[in-house]
PDB file of C-alpha atoms and ligand atoms in Angstrom:
ATOM      1  CA  UNK K 151      -7.958 -69.489  -1.502  1.00  0.00           C
ATOM      2  CA  UNK K 152     -10.109 -72.459  -0.711  1.00  0.00           C
ATOM      3  CA  UNK K 153     -10.891 -74.377   2.438  1.00  0.00           C
ATOM      4  CA  UNK K 154     -10.805 -78.143   2.196  1.00  0.00           C
ATOM      5  CA  UNK K 155     -12.064 -80.297   5.039  1.00  0.00           C
ATOM      6  CA  UNK K 156     -11.673 -83.936   5.947  1.00  0.00           C
ATOM      7  CA  UNK K 157     -14.512 -85.777   7.677  1.00  0.00           C
ATOM      8  CA  UNK K 158     -14.344 -88.898   9.829  1.00  0.00           C
ATOM      9  CA  UNK K 159     -10.584 -88.935  10.272  1.00  0.00           C
ATOM     10  CA  UNK K 160     -10.691 -90.186  13.883  1.00  0.00           C
ATOM     11  CA  UNK K 161     -12.247 -93.572  14.562  1.00  0.00           C
ATOM     12  CA  UNK K 162     -13.892 -92.592  17.864  1.00  0.00           C
ATOM     13  CA  UNK K 163     -15.553 -89.552  16.291  1.00  0.00           C
ATOM     14  CA  UNK K 164     -16.877 -91.544  13.307  1.00  0.00           C
ATOM     15  CA  UNK K 165     -18.396 -93.947  15.828  1.00  0.00           C
ATOM     16  CA  UNK K 166     -19.979 -91.236  17.999  1.00  0.00           C
ATOM     17  CA  UNK K 167     -21.911 -89.998  14.946  1.00  0.00           C
ATOM     18  CA  UNK K 168     -22.785 -93.520  13.858  1.00  0.00           C
ATOM     19  CA  UNK K 169     -20.606 -93.460  10.735  1.00  0.00           C
ATOM     20  CA  UNK K 170     -18.451 -96.227   9.326  1.00  0.00           C
ATOM     21  CA  UNK K 171     -14.664 -95.924   9.334  1.00  0.00           C
ATOM     22  CA  UNK K 172     -13.913 -94.698   5.800  1.00  0.00           C
ATOM     23  CA  UNK K 173     -11.448 -96.520   3.540  1.00  0.00           C
ATOM     24  CA  UNK K 174     -10.423 -93.279   1.858  1.00  0.00           C
ATOM     25  CA  UNK K 175     -10.548 -89.681   3.141  1.00  0.00           C
ATOM     26  CA  UNK K 176     -14.008 -88.047   3.207  1.00  0.00           C
ATOM     27  CA  UNK K 177     -13.541 -84.640   1.544  1.00  0.00           C
ATOM     28  CA  UNK K 178     -15.749 -81.547   1.481  1.00  0.00           C
ATOM     29  CA  UNK K 179     -15.130 -77.850   0.980  1.00  0.00           C
ATOM     30  CA  UNK K 180     -16.075 -74.479   2.352  1.00  0.00           C
ATOM     31  CA  UNK K 181     -15.927 -71.258   0.315  1.00  0.00           C
ATOM     32  CA  UNK K 182     -13.672 -68.342   1.227  1.00  0.00           C
ATOM     33  CA  UNK K 183     -16.700 -66.575   2.753  1.00  0.00           C
ATOM     34  CA  UNK K 184     -16.762 -69.265   5.447  1.00  0.00           C
ATOM     35  CA  UNK K 185     -13.533 -67.994   6.982  1.00  0.00           C
ATOM     36  CA  UNK K 186     -14.111 -66.162  10.255  1.00  0.00           C
ATOM     37  CA  UNK K 187     -11.786 -63.191  10.123  1.00  0.00           C
ATOM     38  CA  UNK K 188      -9.615 -62.573  13.162  1.00  0.00           C
ATOM     39  CA  UNK K 189     -11.104 -60.266  15.776  1.00  0.00           C
ATOM     40  CA  UNK K 190     -14.571 -60.627  14.213  1.00  0.00           C
ATOM     41  CA  UNK K 191     -17.433 -61.763  16.442  1.00  0.00           C
ATOM     42  CA  UNK K 192     -19.133 -65.089  15.807  1.00  0.00           C
ATOM     43  CA  UNK K 193     -22.924 -64.827  15.762  1.00  0.00           C
ATOM     44  CA  UNK K 194     -25.093 -67.915  16.284  1.00  0.00           C
ATOM     45  CA  UNK K 195     -26.667 -68.560  12.851  1.00  0.00           C
ATOM     46  CA  UNK K 196     -30.429 -68.105  12.810  1.00  0.00           C
ATOM     47  CA  UNK K 197     -31.108 -71.154  10.603  1.00  0.00           C
ATOM     48  CA  UNK K 198     -29.957 -73.804  13.082  1.00  0.00           C
ATOM     49  CA  UNK K 199     -31.029 -75.004  16.508  1.00  0.00           C
ATOM     50  CA  UNK K 200     -28.055 -77.334  16.951  1.00  0.00           C
ATOM     51  CA  UNK K 201     -24.746 -75.618  16.351  1.00  0.00           C
ATOM     52  CA  UNK K 202     -21.804 -77.953  16.984  1.00  0.00           C
ATOM     53  CA  UNK K 203     -18.112 -77.246  17.429  1.00  0.00           C
ATOM     54  CA  UNK K 204     -15.521 -79.516  15.820  1.00  0.00           C
ATOM     55  CA  UNK K 205     -11.957 -78.691  16.874  1.00  0.00           C
ATOM     56  CA  UNK K 206      -9.372 -79.698  14.255  1.00  0.00           C
ATOM     57  CA  UNK K 207      -5.750 -79.301  13.243  1.00  0.00           C
ATOM     58  CA  UNK K 208      -5.473 -77.055  10.184  1.00  0.00           C
ATOM     59  CA  UNK K 209      -2.659 -77.016   7.615  1.00  0.00           C
ATOM     60  CA  UNK K 210      -1.528 -74.106   5.458  1.00  0.00           C
ATOM     61  CA  UNK K 211      -0.568 -74.916   1.871  1.00  0.00           C
ATOM     62  CA  UNK K 212       2.634 -73.187   0.704  1.00  0.00           C
ATOM     63  CA  UNK K 213       3.200 -74.586  -2.777  1.00  0.00           C
ATOM     64  CA  UNK K 214       0.991 -75.135  -5.823  1.00  0.00           C
ATOM     65  CA  UNK K 215       0.530 -78.731  -6.881  1.00  0.00           C
ATOM     66  CA  UNK K 216      -1.614 -81.556  -8.177  1.00  0.00           C
ATOM     67  CA  UNK K 217      -1.134 -85.318  -8.222  1.00  0.00           C
ATOM     68  CA  UNK K 218       1.215 -84.880  -5.270  1.00  0.00           C
ATOM     69  CA  UNK K 219       2.827 -88.114  -4.164  1.00  0.00           C
ATOM     70  CA  UNK K 220       2.507 -88.961  -0.503  1.00  0.00           C
ATOM     71  CA  UNK K 221       6.285 -89.055  -0.018  1.00  0.00           C
ATOM     72  CA  UNK K 222       6.576 -85.470  -1.306  1.00  0.00           C
ATOM     73  CA  UNK K 223       3.442 -84.117   0.360  1.00  0.00           C
ATOM     74  CA  UNK K 224       5.218 -82.631   3.393  1.00  0.00           C
ATOM     75  CA  UNK K 225       6.840 -80.062   1.074  1.00  0.00           C
ATOM     76  CA  UNK K 226       3.418 -78.591   0.286  1.00  0.00           C
ATOM     77  CA  UNK K 227       2.451 -77.293   3.736  1.00  0.00           C
ATOM     78  CA  UNK K 228       4.441 -75.081   6.071  1.00  0.00           C
ATOM     79  CA  UNK K 229       2.098 -74.038   8.867  1.00  0.00           C
ATOM     80  CA  UNK K 230      -0.248 -75.636  11.346  1.00  0.00           C
ATOM     81  CA  UNK K 231      -2.871 -74.307  13.726  1.00  0.00           C
ATOM     82  CA  UNK K 232      -6.121 -75.298  15.397  1.00  0.00           C
ATOM     83  CA  UNK K 233      -9.485 -74.346  14.027  1.00  0.00           C
ATOM     84  CA  UNK K 234     -13.168 -74.929  14.554  1.00  0.00           C
ATOM     85  CA  UNK K 235     -15.316 -76.453  11.845  1.00  0.00           C
ATOM     86  CA  UNK K 236     -18.715 -75.101  12.916  1.00  0.00           C
ATOM     87  CA  UNK K 237     -21.509 -77.440  11.906  1.00  0.00           C
ATOM     88  CA  UNK K 238     -25.279 -77.057  11.902  1.00  0.00           C
ATOM     89  CA  UNK K 239     -25.814 -80.657  13.015  1.00  0.00           C
ATOM     90  CA  UNK K 240     -29.613 -80.571  12.663  1.00  0.00           C
ATOM     91  CA  UNK K 241     -29.308 -79.477   9.046  1.00  0.00           C
ATOM     92  CA  UNK K 242     -26.520 -81.975   8.370  1.00  0.00           C
ATOM     93  CA  UNK K 243     -28.652 -84.815   9.718  1.00  0.00           C
ATOM     94  CA  UNK K 244     -31.550 -83.809   7.458  1.00  0.00           C
ATOM     95  CA  UNK K 245     -29.187 -83.613   4.476  1.00  0.00           C
ATOM     96  CA  UNK K 246     -27.743 -87.036   5.286  1.00  0.00           C
ATOM     97  CA  UNK K 247     -31.179 -88.619   5.591  1.00  0.00           C
ATOM     98  CA  UNK K 248     -32.252 -87.170   2.256  1.00  0.00           C
ATOM     99  CA  UNK K 249     -28.927 -87.833   0.534  1.00  0.00           C
ATOM    100  CA  UNK K 250     -28.479 -84.106  -0.118  1.00  0.00           C
ATOM    101  CA  UNK K 251     -25.241 -82.086  -0.187  1.00  0.00           C
ATOM    102  CA  UNK K 252     -23.862 -80.786   3.134  1.00  0.00           C
ATOM    103  CA  UNK K 253     -22.983 -77.197   2.265  1.00  0.00           C
ATOM    104  CA  UNK K 254     -25.817 -75.515   4.181  1.00  0.00           C
ATOM    105  CA  UNK K 255     -24.734 -77.410   7.287  1.00  0.00           C
ATOM    106  CA  UNK K 256     -20.992 -76.971   6.922  1.00  0.00           C
ATOM    107  CA  UNK K 257     -20.029 -74.124   4.602  1.00  0.00           C
ATOM    108  CA  UNK K 258     -22.054 -71.154   5.851  1.00  0.00           C
ATOM    109  CA  UNK K 259     -20.498 -67.760   6.602  1.00  0.00           C
ATOM    110  CA  UNK K 260     -17.963 -67.825   9.450  1.00  0.00           C
ATOM    111  CA  UNK K 261     -18.155 -71.618   9.814  1.00  0.00           C
ATOM    112  CA  UNK K 262     -14.359 -71.929   9.503  1.00  0.00           C
ATOM    113  CA  UNK K 263     -12.489 -70.338  12.400  1.00  0.00           C
ATOM    114  CA  UNK K 264      -8.716 -70.673  12.587  1.00  0.00           C
ATOM    115  CA  UNK K 265      -5.971 -69.630  14.955  1.00  0.00           C
ATOM    116  CA  UNK K 266      -2.671 -67.990  14.104  1.00  0.00           C
ATOM    117  CA  UNK K 267      -0.431 -70.427  12.210  1.00  0.00           C
ATOM    118  CA  UNK K 268       2.662 -71.922  13.774  1.00  0.00           C
ATOM    119  CA  UNK K 269       5.440 -72.101  11.179  1.00  0.00           C
ATOM    120  CA  UNK K 270       6.600 -75.674  10.795  1.00  0.00           C
ATOM    121  CA  UNK K 271      10.192 -76.396  11.768  1.00  0.00           C
ATOM    122  CA  UNK K 272      11.946 -79.738  12.307  1.00  0.00           C
ATOM    123  CA  UNK K 273      11.163 -79.243  16.016  1.00  0.00           C
ATOM    124  CA  UNK K 274       7.461 -79.847  15.340  1.00  0.00           C
ATOM    125  CA  UNK K 275       6.753 -83.582  15.385  1.00  0.00           C
ATOM    126  CA  UNK K 276       3.882 -83.852  12.900  1.00  0.00           C
ATOM    127  CA  UNK K 277       3.199 -87.421  13.953  1.00  0.00           C
ATOM    128  CA  UNK K 278       2.227 -86.310  17.436  1.00  0.00           C
ATOM    129  CA  UNK K 279       0.683 -82.851  17.549  1.00  0.00           C
ATOM    130  CA  UNK K 280      -1.619 -82.658  20.564  1.00  0.00           C
ATOM    131  CA  UNK K 281      -4.568 -80.306  20.532  1.00  0.00           C
ATOM    132  CA  UNK K 282      -7.665 -79.639  22.573  1.00  0.00           C
ATOM    133  CA  UNK K 283     -10.751 -77.498  22.935  1.00  0.00           C
ATOM    134  CA  UNK K 284     -12.137 -75.911  26.063  1.00  0.00           C
ATOM    135  CA  UNK K 285     -15.757 -74.794  26.324  1.00  0.00           C
ATOM    136  CA  UNK K 286     -16.359 -72.373  29.189  1.00  0.00           C
ATOM    137  CA  UNK K 287     -12.970 -73.399  30.588  1.00  0.00           C
ATOM    138  CA  UNK K 288     -13.698 -77.126  30.621  1.00  0.00           C
ATOM    139  CA  UNK K 289     -11.880 -79.466  28.210  1.00  0.00           C
ATOM    140  CA  UNK K 290     -14.402 -81.036  25.807  1.00  0.00           C
ATOM    141  CA  UNK K 291     -12.173 -82.380  23.019  1.00  0.00           C
ATOM    142  CA  UNK K 292      -8.662 -83.773  22.990  1.00  0.00           C
ATOM    143  CA  UNK K 293      -6.823 -85.170  20.013  1.00  0.00           C
ATOM    144  CA  UNK K 294      -3.471 -85.960  18.508  1.00  0.00           C
ATOM    145  CA  UNK K 295      -2.373 -86.154  14.898  1.00  0.00           C
ATOM    146  CA  UNK K 296      -1.016 -89.599  15.807  1.00  0.00           C
ATOM    147  CA  UNK K 297      -4.596 -90.866  16.054  1.00  0.00           C
ATOM    148  CA  UNK K 298      -5.726 -89.744  12.621  1.00  0.00           C
ATOM    149  CA  UNK K 299      -6.865 -92.512  10.290  1.00  0.00           C
ATOM    150  CA  UNK K 300      -5.227 -90.698   7.353  1.00  0.00           C
ATOM    151  CA  UNK K 301      -1.945 -88.829   7.888  1.00  0.00           C
ATOM    152  CA  UNK K 302      -1.357 -85.224   6.788  1.00  0.00           C
ATOM    153  CA  UNK K 303       0.684 -86.528   3.831  1.00  0.00           C
ATOM    154  CA  UNK K 304      -2.027 -88.965   2.783  1.00  0.00           C
ATOM    155  CA  UNK K 305      -4.686 -86.225   3.000  1.00  0.00           C
ATOM    156  CA  UNK K 306      -2.673 -83.731   0.911  1.00  0.00           C
ATOM    157  CA  UNK K 307      -1.880 -86.370  -1.683  1.00  0.00           C
ATOM    158  CA  UNK K 308      -5.472 -87.606  -1.906  1.00  0.00           C
ATOM    159  CA  UNK K 309      -7.008 -84.122  -2.166  1.00  0.00           C
ATOM    160  CA  UNK K 310      -4.555 -83.127  -4.903  1.00  0.00           C
ATOM    161  CA  UNK K 311      -5.796 -85.927  -7.156  1.00  0.00           C
ATOM    162  CA  UNK K 312      -9.123 -84.097  -7.390  1.00  0.00           C
ATOM    163  CA  UNK K 313      -8.402 -80.425  -6.640  1.00  0.00           C
ATOM    164  CA  UNK K 314      -5.243 -78.500  -7.469  1.00  0.00           C
ATOM    165  CA  UNK K 315      -3.743 -77.151  -4.284  1.00  0.00           C
ATOM    166  CA  UNK K 316      -2.688 -73.517  -4.292  1.00  0.00           C
ATOM    167  CA  UNK K 317      -0.588 -71.365  -2.018  1.00  0.00           C
ATOM    168  CA  UNK K 318      -2.824 -70.066   0.783  1.00  0.00           C
ATOM    169  CA  UNK K 319      -5.343 -72.909   0.718  1.00  0.00           C
ATOM    170  CA  UNK K 320      -6.073 -74.399   4.112  1.00  0.00           C
ATOM    171  CA  UNK K 321      -7.033 -77.926   5.110  1.00  0.00           C
ATOM    172  CA  UNK K 322      -9.113 -78.891   8.149  1.00  0.00           C
ATOM    173  CA  UNK K 323      -7.919 -82.406   8.979  1.00  0.00           C
ATOM    174  CA  UNK K 324     -10.864 -83.836  10.919  1.00  0.00           C
ATOM    175  CA  UNK K 325     -12.142 -83.782  14.476  1.00  0.00           C
ATOM    176  CA  UNK K 326     -11.621 -86.223  17.334  1.00  0.00           C
ATOM    177  CA  UNK K 327     -14.410 -87.475  19.599  1.00  0.00           C
ATOM    178  CA  UNK K 328     -16.235 -85.089  21.883  1.00  0.00           C
ATOM    179  CA  UNK K 329     -18.041 -82.838  19.423  1.00  0.00           C
ATOM    180  CA  UNK K 330     -21.001 -81.118  20.970  1.00  0.00           C
ATOM    181  CA  UNK K 331     -23.319 -78.170  21.054  1.00  0.00           C
ATOM    182  CA  UNK K 332     -22.548 -74.574  21.740  1.00  0.00           C
ATOM    183  CA  UNK K 333     -25.028 -71.837  22.548  1.00  0.00           C
ATOM    184  CA  UNK K 334     -25.025 -68.060  22.786  1.00  0.00           C
ATOM    185  CA  UNK K 335     -22.778 -66.995  25.639  1.00  0.00           C
ATOM    186  CA  UNK K 336     -20.359 -69.922  25.349  1.00  0.00           C
ATOM    187  CA  UNK K 337     -16.645 -69.289  25.126  1.00  0.00           C
ATOM    188  CA  UNK K 338     -14.545 -71.663  23.031  1.00  0.00           C
ATOM    189  CA  UNK K 339     -10.753 -71.775  23.288  1.00  0.00           C
ATOM    190  CA  UNK K 340      -8.555 -74.046  21.169  1.00  0.00           C
ATOM    191  CA  UNK K 341      -5.036 -75.160  22.071  1.00  0.00           C
ATOM    192  CA  UNK K 342      -2.091 -76.813  20.365  1.00  0.00           C
ATOM    193  CA  UNK K 343       0.078 -78.517  22.962  1.00  0.00           C
ATOM    194  CA  UNK K 344      -0.557 -76.152  25.886  1.00  0.00           C
ATOM    195  CA  UNK K 345      -0.684 -72.921  23.973  1.00  0.00           C
ATOM    196  CA  UNK K 346      -3.924 -71.078  23.198  1.00  0.00           C
ATOM    197  CA  UNK K 347      -4.317 -70.249  19.494  1.00  0.00           C
ATOM    198  CA  UNK K 348      -7.967 -69.337  19.144  1.00  0.00           C
ATOM    199  CA  UNK K 349     -10.679 -67.892  21.364  1.00  0.00           C
ATOM    200  CA  UNK K 350     -14.272 -67.332  20.291  1.00  0.00           C
ATOM    201  CA  UNK K 351     -17.275 -65.956  22.112  1.00  0.00           C
ATOM    202  CA  UNK K 352     -20.579 -67.149  20.668  1.00  0.00           C
ATOM    203  CA  UNK K 353     -22.808 -64.082  20.403  1.00  0.00           C
TER     204      UNK K 353
HETATM  205 ZN1   ZN B  35     -14.981 -81.344  10.779  1.00  0.00          ZN
END
């Protein structure tokens, strides 16, 4: 499986990091080793002094495909959850300044945490999935799929022009405004609508 991530998919978040609104999806990847396994502790990585959380909606791919047309894209995913795209912001800023790749800042071990997937049914309105993140019981991020610059269908279609999608791949669809730091001892809890899907203690 592979983990594909979209950057700058919410206008307010692009602005808070001083980035332009993109005219096509910003795509990067994490290797399989980035996936934080369920019930595994998350340890603060020793190479960063500025670990950020980015809470995002995550899709599960259920069908192999490439060159997927946007109007057919909804057939290629069948589950949704919330996840955290952990980012070493200090390293990312250095990489950006030097024009270097982002992997050390974004794709390190355990940098992709995901909740249990909700199976998609017609009852789930993909155009308005609300999600949020609490840090130490206080809401720090709130988003809705309705505010994404690029829809789920657009993202799946765009990615598939470059990378074949395979059953079991997952897609992080971008974070809304409110990203921030976490430190050892913090507790992060991610919600879809009002249900908790993911809880992480930073150790
Ligand atoms: Zn992200």
